[in-house]
mmCIF file of C-alpha atoms in Angstrom:
data_model
loop_
_atom_site.group_PDB
_atom_site.id
_atom_site.type_symbol
_atom_site.label_atom_id
_atom_site.label_comp_id
_atom_site.label_asym_id
_atom_site.label_seq_id
_atom_site.Cartn_x
_atom_site.Cartn_y
_atom_site.Cartn_z
ATOM 1 C CA MET A 1 -190.118 -69.062 42.836
ATOM 2 C CA LYS A 2 -189.340 -66.535 45.545
ATOM 3 C CA ARG A 3 -189.677 -69.038 48.205
ATOM 4 C CA PHE A 4 -187.325 -71.564 46.323
ATOM 5 C CA LEU A 5 -184.070 -69.299 46.591
ATOM 6 C CA SER A 6 -185.509 -67.278 49.837
ATOM 7 C CA ILE A 7 -185.285 -71.382 50.814
ATOM 8 C CA GLY A 8 -181.826 -71.422 49.095
ATOM 9 C CA VAL A 9 -179.911 -68.560 50.273
ATOM 10 C CA MET A 10 -180.611 -69.382 53.342
ATOM 11 C CA LEU A 11 -179.135 -72.657 53.008
ATOM 12 C CA SER A 12 -175.636 -71.483 51.868
ATOM 13 C CA LEU A 13 -175.075 -69.472 54.216
ATOM 14 C CA ILE A 14 -175.697 -72.124 56.621
ATOM 15 C CA VAL A 15 -173.330 -73.445 55.400
ATOM 16 C CA ALA A 16 -171.379 -70.845 54.615
ATOM 17 C CA PHE A 17 -171.300 -70.056 58.526
ATOM 18 C CA SER A 18 -170.952 -73.436 59.686
ATOM 19 C CA SER A 19 -167.599 -74.680 57.886
ATOM 20 C CA CYS A 20 -165.059 -71.383 59.630
ATOM 21 C CA SER A 21 -163.750 -72.330 62.507
ATOM 22 C CA SER A 22 -165.203 -71.466 65.562
ATOM 23 C CA LYS A 23 -162.746 -70.253 68.863
ATOM 24 C CA PRO A 24 -162.391 -73.037 71.507
ATOM 25 C CA ASP A 25 -164.382 -73.244 74.720
ATOM 26 C CA ASP A 26 -160.788 -72.689 76.270
ATOM 27 C CA LEU A 27 -159.148 -69.818 74.057
ATOM 28 C CA PRO A 28 -157.624 -67.101 76.799
ATOM 29 C CA VAL A 29 -158.244 -63.878 76.638
ATOM 30 C CA SER A 30 -154.675 -62.664 77.229
ATOM 31 C CA GLN A 31 -151.666 -64.538 77.645
ATOM 32 C CA ASN A 32 -148.158 -64.025 78.231
ATOM 33 C CA ALA A 33 -145.872 -66.208 75.822
ATOM 34 C CA SER A 34 -142.195 -65.251 74.949
ATOM 35 C CA ALA A 35 -139.362 -65.456 72.473
ATOM 36 C CA THR A 36 -135.475 -65.297 72.806
ATOM 37 C CA LYS A 37 -133.376 -65.580 69.663
ATOM 38 C CA SER A 38 -129.813 -65.137 69.728
ATOM 39 C CA THR A 39 -127.099 -64.710 66.943
ATOM 40 C CA SER A 40 -122.656 -65.165 67.119
ATOM 41 C CA ILE A 41 -121.166 -62.148 66.236
ATOM 42 C CA ILE A 42 -117.571 -62.986 64.489
ATOM 43 C CA ALA A 43 -115.642 -60.589 62.941
ATOM 44 C CA ALA A 44 -112.488 -59.600 61.280
ATOM 45 C CA ALA A 45 -111.634 -55.944 61.817
ATOM 46 C CA GLY A 46 -112.929 -53.363 59.741
ATOM 47 C CA ASN A 47 -115.231 -54.877 58.359
ATOM 48 C CA THR A 48 -119.210 -54.427 58.091
ATOM 49 C CA THR A 49 -120.831 -57.272 59.162
ATOM 50 C CA SER A 50 -124.396 -58.064 59.190
ATOM 51 C CA SER A 51 -127.154 -60.907 60.461
ATOM 52 C CA GLU A 52 -130.517 -61.799 60.387
ATOM 53 C CA ILE A 53 -132.464 -63.069 62.675
ATOM 54 C CA THR A 54 -136.378 -64.201 62.313
ATOM 55 C CA PHE A 55 -138.740 -64.555 64.858
ATOM 56 C CA LYS A 56 -142.125 -66.642 64.058
ATOM 57 C CA LEU A 57 -145.396 -67.082 66.295
ATOM 58 C CA SER A 58 -144.360 -70.499 66.481
ATOM 59 C CA ASP A 59 -141.357 -69.509 68.475
ATOM 60 C CA PHE A 60 -143.756 -68.353 71.201
ATOM 61 C CA SER A 61 -144.481 -71.370 72.915
ATOM 62 C CA ALA A 62 -147.346 -70.716 75.078
ATOM 63 C CA LEU A 63 -149.491 -69.964 72.562
ATOM 64 C CA SER A 64 -149.209 -72.915 70.472
ATOM 65 C CA GLN A 65 -152.675 -74.321 70.713
ATOM 66 C CA TYR A 66 -153.782 -70.600 69.974
ATOM 67 C CA GLU A 67 -151.710 -69.213 67.402
ATOM 68 C CA LYS A 68 -154.703 -69.080 65.068
ATOM 69 C CA TRP A 69 -156.959 -66.815 66.992
ATOM 70 C CA VAL A 70 -153.899 -64.193 68.220
ATOM 71 C CA GLU A 71 -155.076 -61.271 67.087
ATOM 72 C CA SER A 72 -152.418 -58.461 68.937
ATOM 73 C CA GLY A 73 -148.941 -58.492 71.233
ATOM 74 C CA LEU A 74 -148.043 -56.336 73.758
ATOM 75 C CA VAL A 75 -144.006 -55.940 74.463
ATOM 76 C CA GLN A 76 -143.837 -56.027 78.331
ATOM 77 C CA THR A 77 -140.297 -54.688 79.657
ATOM 78 C CA THR A 78 -139.008 -58.066 80.903
ATOM 79 C CA SER A 79 -138.554 -57.514 77.033
ATOM 80 C CA VAL A 80 -134.263 -57.083 75.948
ATOM 81 C CA ILE A 81 -131.876 -56.603 73.043
ATOM 82 C CA SER A 82 -128.112 -57.977 74.839
ATOM 83 C CA VAL A 83 -124.775 -58.219 74.156
ATOM 84 C CA GLY A 84 -122.733 -61.318 76.252
ATOM 85 C CA GLY A 85 -120.070 -63.564 75.878
ATOM 86 C CA ILE A 86 -117.675 -60.859 75.821
ATOM 87 C CA THR A 87 -114.244 -61.951 78.324
ATOM 88 C CA SER A 88 -112.187 -58.983 80.179
ATOM 89 C CA GLY A 89 -108.900 -60.139 78.760
ATOM 90 C CA GLN A 90 -111.150 -59.767 74.593
ATOM 91 C CA VAL A 91 -111.162 -56.431 73.140
ATOM 92 C CA VAL A 92 -114.414 -56.080 71.272
ATOM 93 C CA GLU A 93 -115.243 -52.821 69.841
ATOM 94 C CA LEU A 94 -118.697 -52.546 68.308
ATOM 95 C CA THR A 95 -120.079 -49.090 65.719
ATOM 96 C CA ASN A 96 -122.607 -48.411 63.967
ATOM 97 C CA VAL A 97 -124.240 -50.693 65.419
ATOM 98 C CA LYS A 98 -127.642 -51.205 63.246
ATOM 99 C CA LEU A 99 -131.195 -53.030 63.995
ATOM 100 C CA SER A 100 -133.819 -53.077 61.089
ATOM 101 C CA LEU A 101 -136.971 -54.576 59.654
ATOM 102 C CA LYS A 102 -135.894 -56.408 56.617
ATOM 103 C CA SER A 103 -139.238 -55.644 55.318
ATOM 104 C CA ASN A 104 -138.754 -52.418 56.234
ATOM 105 C CA THR A 105 -135.641 -50.478 56.588
ATOM 106 C CA LYS A 106 -136.978 -47.458 57.688
ATOM 107 C CA THR A 107 -138.274 -49.711 60.709
ATOM 108 C CA SER A 108 -134.505 -49.153 62.497
ATOM 109 C CA LEU A 109 -132.732 -48.626 65.951
ATOM 110 C CA ASP A 110 -128.900 -47.413 66.164
ATOM 111 C CA LEU A 111 -127.596 -48.948 68.795
ATOM 112 C CA PRO A 112 -124.312 -47.246 70.654
ATOM 113 C CA MET A 113 -120.716 -48.401 70.854
ATOM 114 C CA ILE A 114 -120.553 -52.092 72.267
ATOM 115 C CA THR A 115 -117.624 -52.728 73.855
ATOM 116 C CA ALA A 116 -118.850 -55.366 77.073
ATOM 117 C CA ASN A 117 -121.949 -57.312 77.893
ATOM 118 C CA ALA A 118 -124.891 -55.046 77.259
ATOM 119 C CA SER A 119 -128.259 -54.989 78.259
ATOM 120 C CA PHE A 120 -130.846 -52.574 76.189
ATOM 121 C CA LYS A 121 -134.385 -52.048 77.989
ATOM 122 C CA GLU A 122 -135.256 -48.322 77.284
ATOM 123 C CA LEU A 123 -137.711 -47.036 75.762
ATOM 124 C CA PRO A 124 -136.441 -46.775 72.640
ATOM 125 C CA GLN A 125 -135.319 -50.573 72.037
ATOM 126 C CA LEU A 126 -139.122 -51.835 73.493
ATOM 127 C CA ASN A 127 -140.676 -49.318 70.070
ATOM 128 C CA PHE A 128 -138.332 -51.228 68.026
ATOM 129 C CA LEU A 129 -139.359 -54.354 69.669
ATOM 130 C CA GLN A 130 -143.291 -53.687 69.488
ATOM 131 C CA LYS A 131 -142.853 -53.297 66.389
ATOM 132 C CA VAL A 132 -141.009 -56.373 65.900
ATOM 133 C CA LEU A 133 -144.226 -58.422 67.037
ATOM 134 C CA ASP A 134 -146.869 -56.324 65.711
ATOM 135 C CA GLU A 135 -144.823 -57.516 62.550
ATOM 136 C CA VAL A 136 -145.270 -60.893 63.669
ATOM 137 C CA VAL A 137 -148.582 -60.970 64.378
ATOM 138 C CA LYS A 138 -149.848 -59.625 61.551
ATOM 139 C CA LYS A 139 -147.383 -61.700 58.684
ATOM 140 C CA GLY A 140 -146.830 -64.327 61.546
ATOM 141 C CA ALA A 141 -143.230 -63.743 61.229
ATOM 142 C CA SER A 142 -140.369 -60.762 61.518
ATOM 143 C CA THR A 143 -136.752 -60.301 60.175
ATOM 144 C CA VAL A 144 -134.138 -58.149 61.833
ATOM 145 C CA VAL A 145 -130.672 -57.945 60.133
ATOM 146 C CA LEU A 146 -128.240 -56.217 62.966
ATOM 147 C CA SER A 147 -125.572 -54.644 61.463
ATOM 148 C CA TYR A 148 -122.138 -53.422 62.451
ATOM 149 C CA LYS A 149 -118.822 -52.955 61.769
ATOM 150 C CA THR A 150 -115.660 -53.740 64.039
ATOM 151 C CA THR A 151 -112.397 -52.524 64.956
ATOM 152 C CA ASN A 152 -110.214 -54.830 66.242
ATOM 153 C CA ASP A 153 -110.615 -59.484 65.739
ATOM 154 C CA ILE A 154 -113.376 -60.931 67.325
ATOM 155 C CA LYS A 155 -112.181 -64.579 67.251
ATOM 156 C CA MET A 156 -114.454 -66.073 70.396
ATOM 157 C CA SER A 157 -117.205 -65.808 69.986
ATOM 158 C CA VAL A 158 -119.423 -62.881 71.792
ATOM 159 C CA THR A 159 -123.766 -63.183 71.350
ATOM 160 C CA PHE A 160 -126.240 -60.878 70.458
ATOM 161 C CA SER A 161 -130.294 -61.600 71.736
ATOM 162 C CA MET A 162 -133.329 -60.353 71.482
ATOM 163 C CA LYS A 163 -135.357 -61.817 74.162
ATOM 164 C CA ILE A 164 -138.991 -60.502 73.147
ATOM 165 C CA ASP A 165 -141.894 -60.868 76.700
ATOM 166 C CA GLY A 166 -145.431 -60.241 75.437
ATOM 167 C CA LYS A 167 -149.043 -60.474 75.912
ATOM 168 C CA PHE A 168 -150.858 -62.027 73.388
ATOM 169 C CA SER A 169 -154.325 -61.135 73.124
ATOM 170 C CA PHE A 170 -156.859 -63.264 71.370
#
């Protein structure tokens, strides 16, 4: 009887391990991939406005065949948060500019007042982007809430972009 039980347990273990998906032979140790997301800013003077930007693991197209084996991601220093499309004749003044994770509003980043095209790629911004990337790797997606107040009407579209360059490990 013990012999039949032992054989049964062994067969069950073999079936269990063989049904697990194994890593492909060509799986690299790490791979670089990028994703950029943008939103348009058009607002009436005095209004506080918010919009959402969602990053998904599938947005990092270089990872397409290896997505399910991603274990971690490290933000590279080429990542950037930027505002563009402000022309010389356009008066733009964005105040109280804040980025926060929708899943955890305590994880946030305050940006300075924006009156011209700008790029933000210093340590605080990179740390925030790392938290976004950590959530993308862990949950498959991360939604960032952008909120701001404008003191002037913005009728011509201004673009707010987030570019995440990451080094992904498998």
